[in-house]
Amino acid sequence: MAIENRVTYPLDEAVDFVIIGSGSAGGILAKELSVNGFQVVVLEQGPFRTAKDFTHDDLSVFIFGELDGGGNQVHQQTFRQDESEVATVTQQAPARYAQTVGGSSVHYTGNFWRLREVDFNERSLLGPISGTNFADWPISYAELEPYYTRVDWEIGLSGAPGPNDSFRSKPFPLPPFPIKSSGVLMERGAKKLGLHAQPEPHAILSGPLNGRPACISCGFCMGFGCEVNAKSSTLAAMIPDAIASGNCEIRAECAVFRIDTDDKGRADEVFYIDPDGNERSQKAKAVILSANGAETPRLLLNSASAQHPDGLANSSGFVGRNLMYNSHGAVRSVFEEQLNDYKGVQVSRIVHDFYESDPARGFYGGGGIDARPFMAAAPLLFSLAGGRPGGPSWGADFKANLEHDFTRSMFLFGSGTSIAQDRNNVTIDPTHKDRWGRPSLRITYRDHDDDIALAHFLQDRAADIAEAAGATHVWKQPVEHQSSGPHLLGTCRMGDDPASSVIDKYHRSHDVPNLFLCDGSSMVTSGRGQPTMTISALAFRASEHIIAAARNNEI
């Protein structure tokens, strides 16, 4: 991590930009703005870890919430399925994300799917869906493609095009990872069924790139930070350049609680709690909010004022609405021979034959299926949750199953669309507060019937693949209405109409001209289950337009 050229800005002098959040969007925006000469302060509520700080400690990561700020006992997020219920604090946070410099890009699995052309204009192709806010994006795949390519080469991707992928202007910078046992089995099963398995694109380096090393195949990608910087987090790929520019100050362990506006209605000051528990504020000429699809609307709603009684940037009433988790259906399978799939990246092959919505299915939605070890890559996690469905949960037979299944397990995950609905939203809980004293976020969520039908459909296809591949046991995990998710999408959507969106297609707030929002909240539709690459591409695109506007004195 470059440490030279570190800068410290005074609190009472307005910097060009304050960026709230340092993840897959905020980290990119920080780098792009600072290397182009703008003064940038990044406020991140998690600590500043580097590669040497990451471990393979299952207990610390999965049980004690090392990377996510300590779990929901700290966050006090609440959940309910509908507005008739009183929301309660759940054991697992309804909005799951990392609290660390680099955000969730530090602990993601690295599966990076581009959206396709259909994702941007699906409402026009299929028509409305009653009772939902299903809509087209104000931009197209062609407009975003150059920025997807920047993600490929500047963030760092490994992969190869699939048979039905959308066009790309440049090849992948690195080849795909070697196929794993689960990939071989997926290919075998898919071929028997007339389906097409293709290499999984990864935001993990299969070879050296941009001064960073290749993956060492430790197997601890899912949920863990990378101790060699081969995972293409913004911590590894963007933040060092931002700091080295001499224009970017990273303030870690600083929890933002309000954005203020001046008498002209412009954002001018960001209030936060520093690492010592003191309330501070930073003056700013412009503010960029990239906190994620749950924290961004929470901060806007908590920034209500006489000028903005319903929350900052919320004249439309769309702040917090249309939360999408993506739909999911899982299959677990066991094989006679050892797979030893715990080595290397999680996923090496995917099936995208069911990507597009098909009216013949009787419901909206599409998605992809991947094969992976899942929890069979983390010994402690498998010992806690790896018991066979319906089998013993204690004793000699339980232990014998764990010993047998750990090296012979393959999980298949169907990941697909969610539909935007008013009833799925982020609001402010009236009674609970987090450890900083900020009013907690409250999530209200119940999957659309089509989302549940899609999850079952993809799960059935995944079970077919496992059986065709020769699994000795196949179990379908129960498909239930979701109460938690790491994909936090759609809650401050972009659009041309200020009455039905929060930001314009350049990520500028319709209400506050020097306030920009860019993260999963910007997305209009959910995509097919892996949104992070699109969030990163949107950040590269947003930075280009923000820089142009700033240079033209249009902010």
XYZ file of C-alpha atoms in Angstrom:
555
model
C 0.000 0.000 0.000
C 1.468 3.325 -1.061
C 1.807 5.616 1.918
C 3.832 8.464 0.458
C 2.038 11.664 -0.555
C -0.595 11.235 2.169
C -2.504 14.458 2.638
C -4.621 15.863 5.463
C -7.244 18.496 4.750
C -8.579 21.009 7.299
C -12.163 20.396 8.363
C -13.374 23.964 7.948
C -12.079 24.491 4.390
C -14.244 23.069 1.645
C -12.582 20.302 -0.348
C -13.732 19.632 -3.889
C -15.417 16.319 -3.024
C -16.345 14.362 0.042
C -17.011 10.726 -0.870
C -18.938 8.618 1.636
C -17.942 4.977 1.244
C -14.871 3.378 -0.323
C -16.204 0.186 -1.902
C -16.815 -0.902 -5.477
C -18.088 2.560 -6.433
C -16.572 4.906 -3.855
C -13.056 3.553 -4.272
C -13.179 4.062 -8.035
C -14.593 7.567 -7.721
C -11.905 8.465 -5.181
C -9.143 7.312 -7.503
C -10.544 8.935 -10.633
C -11.221 12.307 -9.040
C -7.970 12.525 -7.104
C -5.655 11.541 -9.967
C -7.412 14.200 -12.048
C -6.367 16.851 -9.574
C -9.408 17.250 -7.338
C -9.237 17.423 -3.548
C -10.964 14.340 -2.150
C -11.829 13.234 1.376
C -13.156 9.681 1.686
C -15.153 8.887 4.824
C -15.304 5.155 5.575
C -16.905 3.818 8.744
C -14.701 0.689 8.799
C -10.961 0.431 9.540
C -8.126 0.748 7.043
C -6.876 -2.803 6.657
C -4.199 -3.900 4.220
C -3.301 -7.337 2.829
C -1.180 -8.247 5.855
C -4.217 -7.811 8.123
C -6.347 -10.514 6.470
C -6.537 -14.028 7.870
C -8.197 -17.394 7.186
C -9.863 -17.393 10.594
C -13.362 -18.797 9.981
C -14.434 -18.051 13.547
C -13.465 -14.400 13.416
C -14.836 -13.788 9.921
C -18.072 -15.768 9.916
C -19.071 -15.883 13.584
C -17.686 -12.687 15.095
C -18.141 -10.476 12.003
C -14.541 -9.317 11.741
C -15.045 -7.637 8.377
C -18.659 -6.529 8.736
C -18.305 -4.397 11.818
C -19.251 -6.961 14.443
C -22.621 -8.192 13.214
C -26.154 -7.066 13.839
C -25.740 -6.783 17.585
C -23.737 -3.681 16.651
C -25.768 -2.439 13.696
C -29.232 -3.041 15.209
C -30.790 -3.298 11.763
C -34.423 -4.374 11.912
C -36.534 -6.465 9.554
C -40.175 -7.118 8.759
C -41.955 -8.778 5.846
C -44.633 -6.116 5.515
C -45.659 -2.812 7.024
C -48.279 -4.411 9.287
C -45.490 -5.982 11.366
C -43.263 -4.382 13.992
C -39.700 -4.748 12.729
C -37.296 -6.589 15.022
C -33.523 -6.935 15.279
C -32.489 -10.149 13.565
C -29.456 -12.312 14.274
C -28.145 -11.848 10.737
C -28.180 -8.296 9.432
C -30.864 -7.788 6.757
C -28.333 -5.671 4.831
C -25.021 -7.526 4.703
C -21.863 -5.656 3.743
C -18.264 -5.211 4.832
C -17.140 -2.296 6.959
C -13.569 -1.690 5.875
C -11.693 0.472 3.401
C -12.579 -1.135 0.087
C -16.043 -2.077 1.327
C -17.564 -5.364 0.250
C -15.106 -5.605 -2.648
C -12.683 -6.809 0.033
C -14.694 -9.906 0.955
C -16.725 -10.679 -2.164
C -16.293 -13.956 -4.030
C -15.192 -12.131 -7.184
C -17.870 -13.426 -9.589
C -18.164 -10.636 -12.161
C -20.975 -10.843 -14.705
C -21.734 -8.014 -17.071
C -25.362 -7.153 -17.615
C -26.584 -7.762 -21.157
C -28.516 -5.516 -23.536
C -31.804 -7.009 -22.357
C -31.237 -5.904 -18.762
C -31.441 -2.241 -19.745
C -34.658 -2.266 -21.816
C -36.561 -5.283 -20.545
C -39.639 -3.266 -19.570
C -40.042 -2.147 -23.189
C -39.551 -5.714 -24.436
C -41.885 -7.455 -21.985
C -44.348 -4.756 -20.970
C -45.382 -3.744 -17.449
C -45.678 -6.121 -14.507
C -48.722 -5.285 -12.425
C -48.091 -3.916 -8.944
C -44.381 -3.316 -9.513
C -42.035 -0.490 -10.500
C -40.487 -2.496 -13.349
C -38.783 0.074 -15.614
C -36.155 0.577 -18.298
C -32.806 2.143 -17.513
C -32.087 5.640 -18.898
C -28.851 4.234 -20.381
C -28.073 1.260 -22.622
C -25.530 -1.548 -22.582
C -23.719 0.173 -25.465
C -23.311 3.307 -23.341
C -21.931 1.340 -20.407
C -19.741 -1.097 -22.374
C -16.607 1.109 -22.469
C -16.761 1.332 -18.691
C -17.218 -2.420 -18.306
C -13.992 -2.652 -20.300
C -12.278 -0.246 -17.935
C -13.332 -2.502 -15.062
C -11.815 -5.461 -16.915
C -8.442 -3.817 -17.341
C -8.119 -1.381 -14.426
C -9.798 -3.335 -11.648
C -8.451 -6.568 -13.118
C -10.490 -9.490 -14.473
C -9.766 -13.041 -15.564
C -12.063 -14.868 -17.957
C -13.166 -15.762 -21.457
C -16.339 -14.815 -23.367
C -19.291 -17.199 -23.231
C -21.381 -18.233 -26.249
C -24.218 -15.770 -25.579
C -22.416 -12.895 -23.880
C -22.947 -9.353 -25.106
C -20.310 -7.733 -27.295
C -17.094 -6.469 -25.735
C -14.694 -3.926 -27.192
C -11.562 -5.616 -25.794
C -10.719 -9.141 -24.663
C -10.254 -10.059 -21.020
C -6.822 -8.956 -19.784
C -6.157 -12.378 -18.211
C -7.227 -15.935 -19.067
C -9.798 -17.781 -16.944
C -8.749 -19.819 -13.946
C -8.080 -23.540 -14.423
C -11.218 -25.610 -14.224
C -11.992 -27.120 -10.818
C -13.661 -30.426 -9.992
C -17.022 -28.661 -9.650
C -16.500 -27.075 -13.064
C -15.736 -30.430 -14.674
C -18.871 -31.917 -13.137
C -20.984 -28.947 -14.212
C -19.672 -29.275 -17.768
C -20.430 -33.003 -17.730
C -23.969 -32.534 -16.445
C -24.715 -29.533 -18.657
C -23.532 -31.317 -21.800
C -25.802 -34.282 -21.104
C -28.738 -31.883 -20.813
C -27.878 -29.862 -23.919
C -26.768 -26.845 -21.884
C -23.598 -24.775 -22.210
C -21.117 -24.347 -19.366
C -18.710 -21.445 -19.741
C -15.776 -20.069 -17.722
C -16.688 -17.833 -14.814
C -15.315 -14.275 -15.102
C -13.478 -13.296 -11.924
C -12.348 -10.079 -10.312
C -9.363 -12.130 -9.158
C -6.074 -12.262 -11.036
C -5.109 -15.524 -12.757
C -1.742 -13.933 -13.589
C 0.163 -10.755 -12.668
C -1.506 -7.500 -13.745
C -0.967 -3.806 -12.998
C 1.786 -4.559 -10.495
C -0.342 -7.020 -8.535
C 0.370 -10.758 -8.157
C -1.625 -13.776 -9.289
C -3.948 -15.745 -7.024
C -2.186 -18.327 -4.836
C -5.238 -20.673 -4.789
C -5.616 -20.585 -1.016
C -9.342 -21.231 -1.364
C -10.394 -18.479 1.057
C -12.092 -16.054 -1.339
C -15.726 -16.143 -0.184
C -16.084 -13.797 2.776
C -12.361 -13.273 3.362
C -9.899 -10.532 2.470
C -7.010 -11.445 0.170
C -3.606 -11.510 1.834
C -1.710 -11.142 -1.472
C -3.880 -8.489 -3.213
C -4.850 -10.861 -6.035
C -8.539 -10.187 -5.407
C -9.487 -7.068 -7.353
C -10.910 -5.012 -4.542
C -10.838 -1.245 -4.696
C -8.512 -1.543 -1.695
C -5.960 -3.289 -3.930
C -6.686 -1.736 -7.320
C -7.843 1.864 -6.739
C -7.101 3.196 -3.240
C -3.268 3.052 -3.592
C -3.399 5.259 -6.699
C -5.801 7.640 -4.988
C -3.443 8.076 -2.048
C -0.359 8.303 -4.270
C -1.948 11.205 -6.165
C -1.375 13.414 -3.132
C -4.966 14.641 -3.404
C -6.933 11.978 -1.509
C -7.318 11.643 2.241
C -8.829 8.387 3.516
C -10.492 8.871 6.896
C -11.203 5.421 8.237
C -13.475 4.569 11.191
C -15.539 7.674 10.533
C -19.302 7.092 10.625
C -21.307 9.701 8.718
C -24.648 10.613 10.249
C -25.872 13.678 8.325
C -25.375 15.724 5.155
C -26.311 19.376 5.528
C -27.346 21.853 2.854
C -26.887 25.626 2.738
C -29.584 28.264 2.217
C -29.322 27.700 -1.558
C -30.173 24.028 -1.148
C -26.668 22.798 -1.945
C -24.853 20.118 0.042
C -22.040 21.859 1.900
C -21.105 19.901 5.046
C -20.851 16.243 6.048
C -21.133 15.343 9.727
C -19.516 12.217 11.117
C -18.288 10.528 14.276
C -14.518 10.103 14.321
C -12.583 7.086 15.698
C -12.512 8.668 19.188
C -16.288 9.154 19.281
C -16.188 12.897 18.612
C -18.638 14.605 16.277
C -16.798 16.262 13.386
C -17.741 17.769 10.054
C -16.040 18.342 6.725
C -16.902 21.241 4.451
C -17.317 20.281 0.797
C -18.017 21.838 -2.588
C -19.758 18.619 -3.636
C -20.717 15.326 -2.007
C -20.758 11.822 -3.478
C -22.657 9.165 -1.585
C -21.458 5.607 -2.279
C -22.317 3.880 0.972
C -24.300 0.940 -0.581
C -27.954 0.341 -1.416
C -29.039 0.277 2.228
C -26.768 2.839 3.899
C -27.130 5.426 1.139
C -30.921 5.755 1.537
C -30.587 5.574 5.336
C -28.235 8.560 5.339
C -30.475 10.532 2.998
C -33.511 9.858 5.185
C -31.551 10.687 8.342
C -30.548 14.001 6.691
C -34.111 15.334 6.649
C -34.381 19.052 7.350
C -36.817 21.938 6.982
C -35.710 22.236 3.356
C -35.973 18.474 2.817
C -38.664 17.254 5.243
C -38.940 13.785 3.665
C -35.204 13.238 3.510
C -32.433 14.690 1.396
C -32.927 14.267 -2.374
C -36.331 12.673 -1.782
C -38.911 14.946 -3.397
C -39.944 11.929 -5.515
C -40.459 9.714 -2.485
C -38.291 7.105 -4.169
C -35.410 7.152 -1.666
C -35.336 3.708 -0.092
C -37.975 2.181 -2.364
C -37.524 -0.730 -4.815
C -34.977 -2.716 -2.795
C -33.873 -5.812 -4.732
C -31.865 -8.675 -3.208
C -31.682 -10.872 -6.365
C -33.472 -14.215 -6.220
C -31.614 -17.373 -5.213
C -32.129 -21.133 -5.261
C -29.525 -23.622 -4.046
C -28.765 -27.309 -4.518
C -26.319 -29.388 -2.515
C -24.836 -32.583 -3.933
C -22.363 -35.254 -2.866
C -20.250 -37.465 -5.132
C -18.601 -40.835 -4.626
C -15.075 -39.660 -5.417
C -13.193 -36.849 -3.680
C -13.484 -33.466 -5.389
C -11.179 -31.497 -3.073
C -12.929 -28.433 -4.391
C -11.800 -26.240 -1.488
C -8.721 -25.247 -3.478
C -8.644 -22.148 -5.681
C -11.401 -19.672 -6.505
C -14.958 -20.621 -5.615
C -16.434 -20.888 -9.123
C -14.870 -22.020 -12.392
C -17.947 -22.711 -14.568
C -21.402 -21.178 -15.001
C -24.475 -21.919 -17.114
C -26.299 -18.949 -18.658
C -28.795 -20.786 -20.872
C -31.649 -19.434 -18.734
C -30.474 -15.814 -18.666
C -33.405 -14.247 -20.496
C -37.003 -14.184 -19.339
C -39.230 -16.654 -21.201
C -43.010 -16.040 -21.134
C -43.531 -19.785 -21.644
C -42.326 -20.335 -18.070
C -45.342 -18.458 -16.747
C -43.395 -15.914 -14.703
C -40.921 -13.074 -15.173
C -37.208 -13.544 -14.701
C -33.985 -15.215 -15.702
C -30.555 -15.918 -14.341
C -27.506 -18.140 -14.181
C -26.296 -21.223 -12.347
C -22.812 -21.677 -10.911
C -21.037 -24.636 -9.300
C -18.822 -24.181 -6.243
C -17.687 -25.730 -2.966
C -19.473 -22.965 -1.015
C -19.099 -23.762 2.690
C -17.053 -26.861 1.861
C -14.171 -24.408 1.342
C -14.242 -23.267 4.992
C -13.717 -26.028 7.563
C -15.382 -24.341 10.536
C -18.352 -23.178 8.481
C -18.834 -26.698 7.143
C -18.630 -28.190 10.622
C -21.371 -25.825 11.796
C -23.711 -26.022 8.809
C -22.554 -28.999 6.754
C -24.772 -31.670 8.250
C -26.863 -33.496 5.670
C -30.430 -32.203 5.290
C -32.647 -34.529 7.290
C -29.603 -36.374 8.628
C -28.090 -36.581 12.108
C -26.930 -33.330 13.693
C -24.843 -34.895 16.457
C -22.890 -38.036 17.202
C -20.757 -40.508 15.305
C -22.877 -40.606 12.132
C -22.939 -36.815 11.977
C -19.147 -36.665 12.231
C -18.726 -39.446 9.685
C -20.906 -37.540 7.208
C -18.904 -34.356 7.732
C -15.641 -36.208 7.187
C -16.944 -37.887 4.040
C -18.788 -34.907 2.537
C -16.253 -32.113 3.057
C -14.084 -33.240 0.144
C -16.954 -34.612 -1.962
C -19.484 -31.765 -1.933
C -20.600 -29.505 -4.754
C -23.165 -26.745 -4.372
C -25.010 -25.250 -7.333
C -26.506 -21.795 -7.003
C -29.197 -20.319 -9.203
C -29.000 -16.526 -9.095
C -31.511 -14.353 -10.871
C -33.698 -11.306 -11.097
C -35.730 -9.527 -8.447
C -38.589 -7.206 -9.315
C -38.665 -3.638 -8.000
C -41.622 -3.080 -5.662
C -42.736 -0.323 -3.308
C -43.251 -2.852 -0.517
C -39.546 -3.752 -0.494
C -37.741 -0.807 0.989
C -35.281 0.780 3.375
C -36.695 3.169 5.972
C -35.623 4.451 9.397
C -36.457 2.392 12.461
C -38.296 4.572 15.012
C -36.801 2.941 18.118
C -33.415 1.330 17.414
C -29.997 2.939 17.045
C -26.613 1.560 16.010
C -23.456 1.721 18.108
C -22.787 5.285 16.970
C -26.267 6.399 18.038
C -27.574 6.773 14.486
C -31.208 5.735 13.887
C -31.027 2.203 12.502
C -32.080 1.139 9.066
C -35.264 -0.899 8.801
C -35.773 -3.275 5.899
C -39.210 -4.367 4.755
C -38.996 -7.175 2.227
C -41.053 -9.973 0.730
C -40.088 -11.532 -2.593
C -42.486 -11.185 -5.506
C -44.241 -14.412 -6.480
C -42.290 -14.400 -9.753
C -38.997 -14.181 -7.828
C -39.939 -17.278 -5.824
C -41.037 -19.109 -8.985
C -37.729 -18.237 -10.671
C -35.738 -19.469 -7.666
C -37.557 -22.818 -7.859
C -37.031 -22.992 -11.623
C -33.276 -22.387 -11.453
C -32.985 -24.762 -8.512
C -34.710 -27.514 -10.490
C -32.338 -26.995 -13.411
C -29.374 -27.047 -11.000
C -30.590 -30.346 -9.525
C -30.871 -31.750 -13.043
C -27.232 -30.802 -13.685
C -26.028 -32.408 -10.439
C -27.905 -35.620 -11.167
C -26.658 -35.728 -14.759
C -23.114 -35.241 -13.447
C -23.413 -38.399 -11.351
C -24.108 -37.140 -7.819
C -24.942 -39.869 -5.308
C -27.061 -37.459 -3.213
C -28.872 -34.286 -4.275
C -30.738 -32.004 -1.872
C -32.718 -28.884 -2.754
C -32.324 -26.218 -0.115
C -35.718 -24.748 0.913
C -36.697 -21.733 -1.191
C -38.056 -19.185 1.258
C -38.836 -15.489 1.255
C -35.547 -13.715 1.899
C -34.869 -11.772 5.063
C -31.230 -10.859 4.396
C -28.940 -10.232 1.465
C -25.607 -8.780 0.335
C -27.022 -7.428 -2.956
C -28.607 -4.094 -2.024
C -29.993 -2.658 -5.223
C -32.387 -0.084 -6.612
C -33.142 2.106 -3.613
C -32.120 5.440 -5.230
C -32.666 4.569 -8.859
C -31.524 6.609 -11.829
C -34.024 7.946 -14.343
C -34.976 10.803 -16.612
C -38.186 11.652 -14.715
C -37.568 13.356 -11.339
C -40.998 12.166 -10.187
C -40.015 8.494 -10.352
C -36.253 8.475 -9.702
C -33.677 9.987 -7.351
C -30.748 10.710 -9.671
C -30.345 11.453 -13.354
C -28.430 9.193 -15.722
C -25.183 10.913 -14.737
C -25.793 10.135 -11.028
C -26.604 13.729 -10.053
C -29.450 14.150 -7.575
C -32.535 15.690 -9.172
C -33.049 17.820 -6.046
C -29.545 18.809 -4.924
C -27.278 19.837 -7.820
C -23.959 19.110 -6.094
C -24.992 15.786 -4.571
C -24.187 12.588 -6.485
C -25.143 9.010 -5.638
C -23.374 5.977 -7.082
C -23.569 2.417 -5.772
C -26.051 -0.461 -5.946
C -28.848 1.965 -5.111
C -28.472 3.519 -8.598
C -29.543 0.368 -10.433
C -32.994 0.285 -12.045
C -33.233 -3.485 -12.419
C -31.388 -6.131 -10.476
C -29.521 -7.946 -13.214
C -29.156 -11.692 -13.022
C -27.482 -12.173 -9.697
C -23.966 -10.693 -9.762
C -24.301 -6.871 -9.699
C -20.869 -5.700 -8.558
C -19.269 -5.359 -11.979
C -22.111 -3.108 -13.072
C -21.734 -0.989 -9.926
C -18.039 -0.569 -10.754
C -18.745 0.290 -14.400
C -21.314 2.881 -13.297
C -18.667 4.427 -11.043
C -16.161 4.803 -13.889
C -18.900 6.356 -16.038
C -20.097 8.652 -13.238
C -16.562 9.863 -12.524
C -16.038 10.829 -16.148
C -19.196 12.957 -16.200
C -18.555 14.453 -12.753
C -15.026 15.469 -13.774
C -16.311 17.080 -16.978
C -19.024 18.953 -15.081
C -16.568 20.170 -12.443
C -14.130 21.435 -15.047
C -16.950 23.287 -16.780
C -18.108 24.856 -13.486
C -21.400 22.958 -13.744
C -21.498 21.600 -10.191
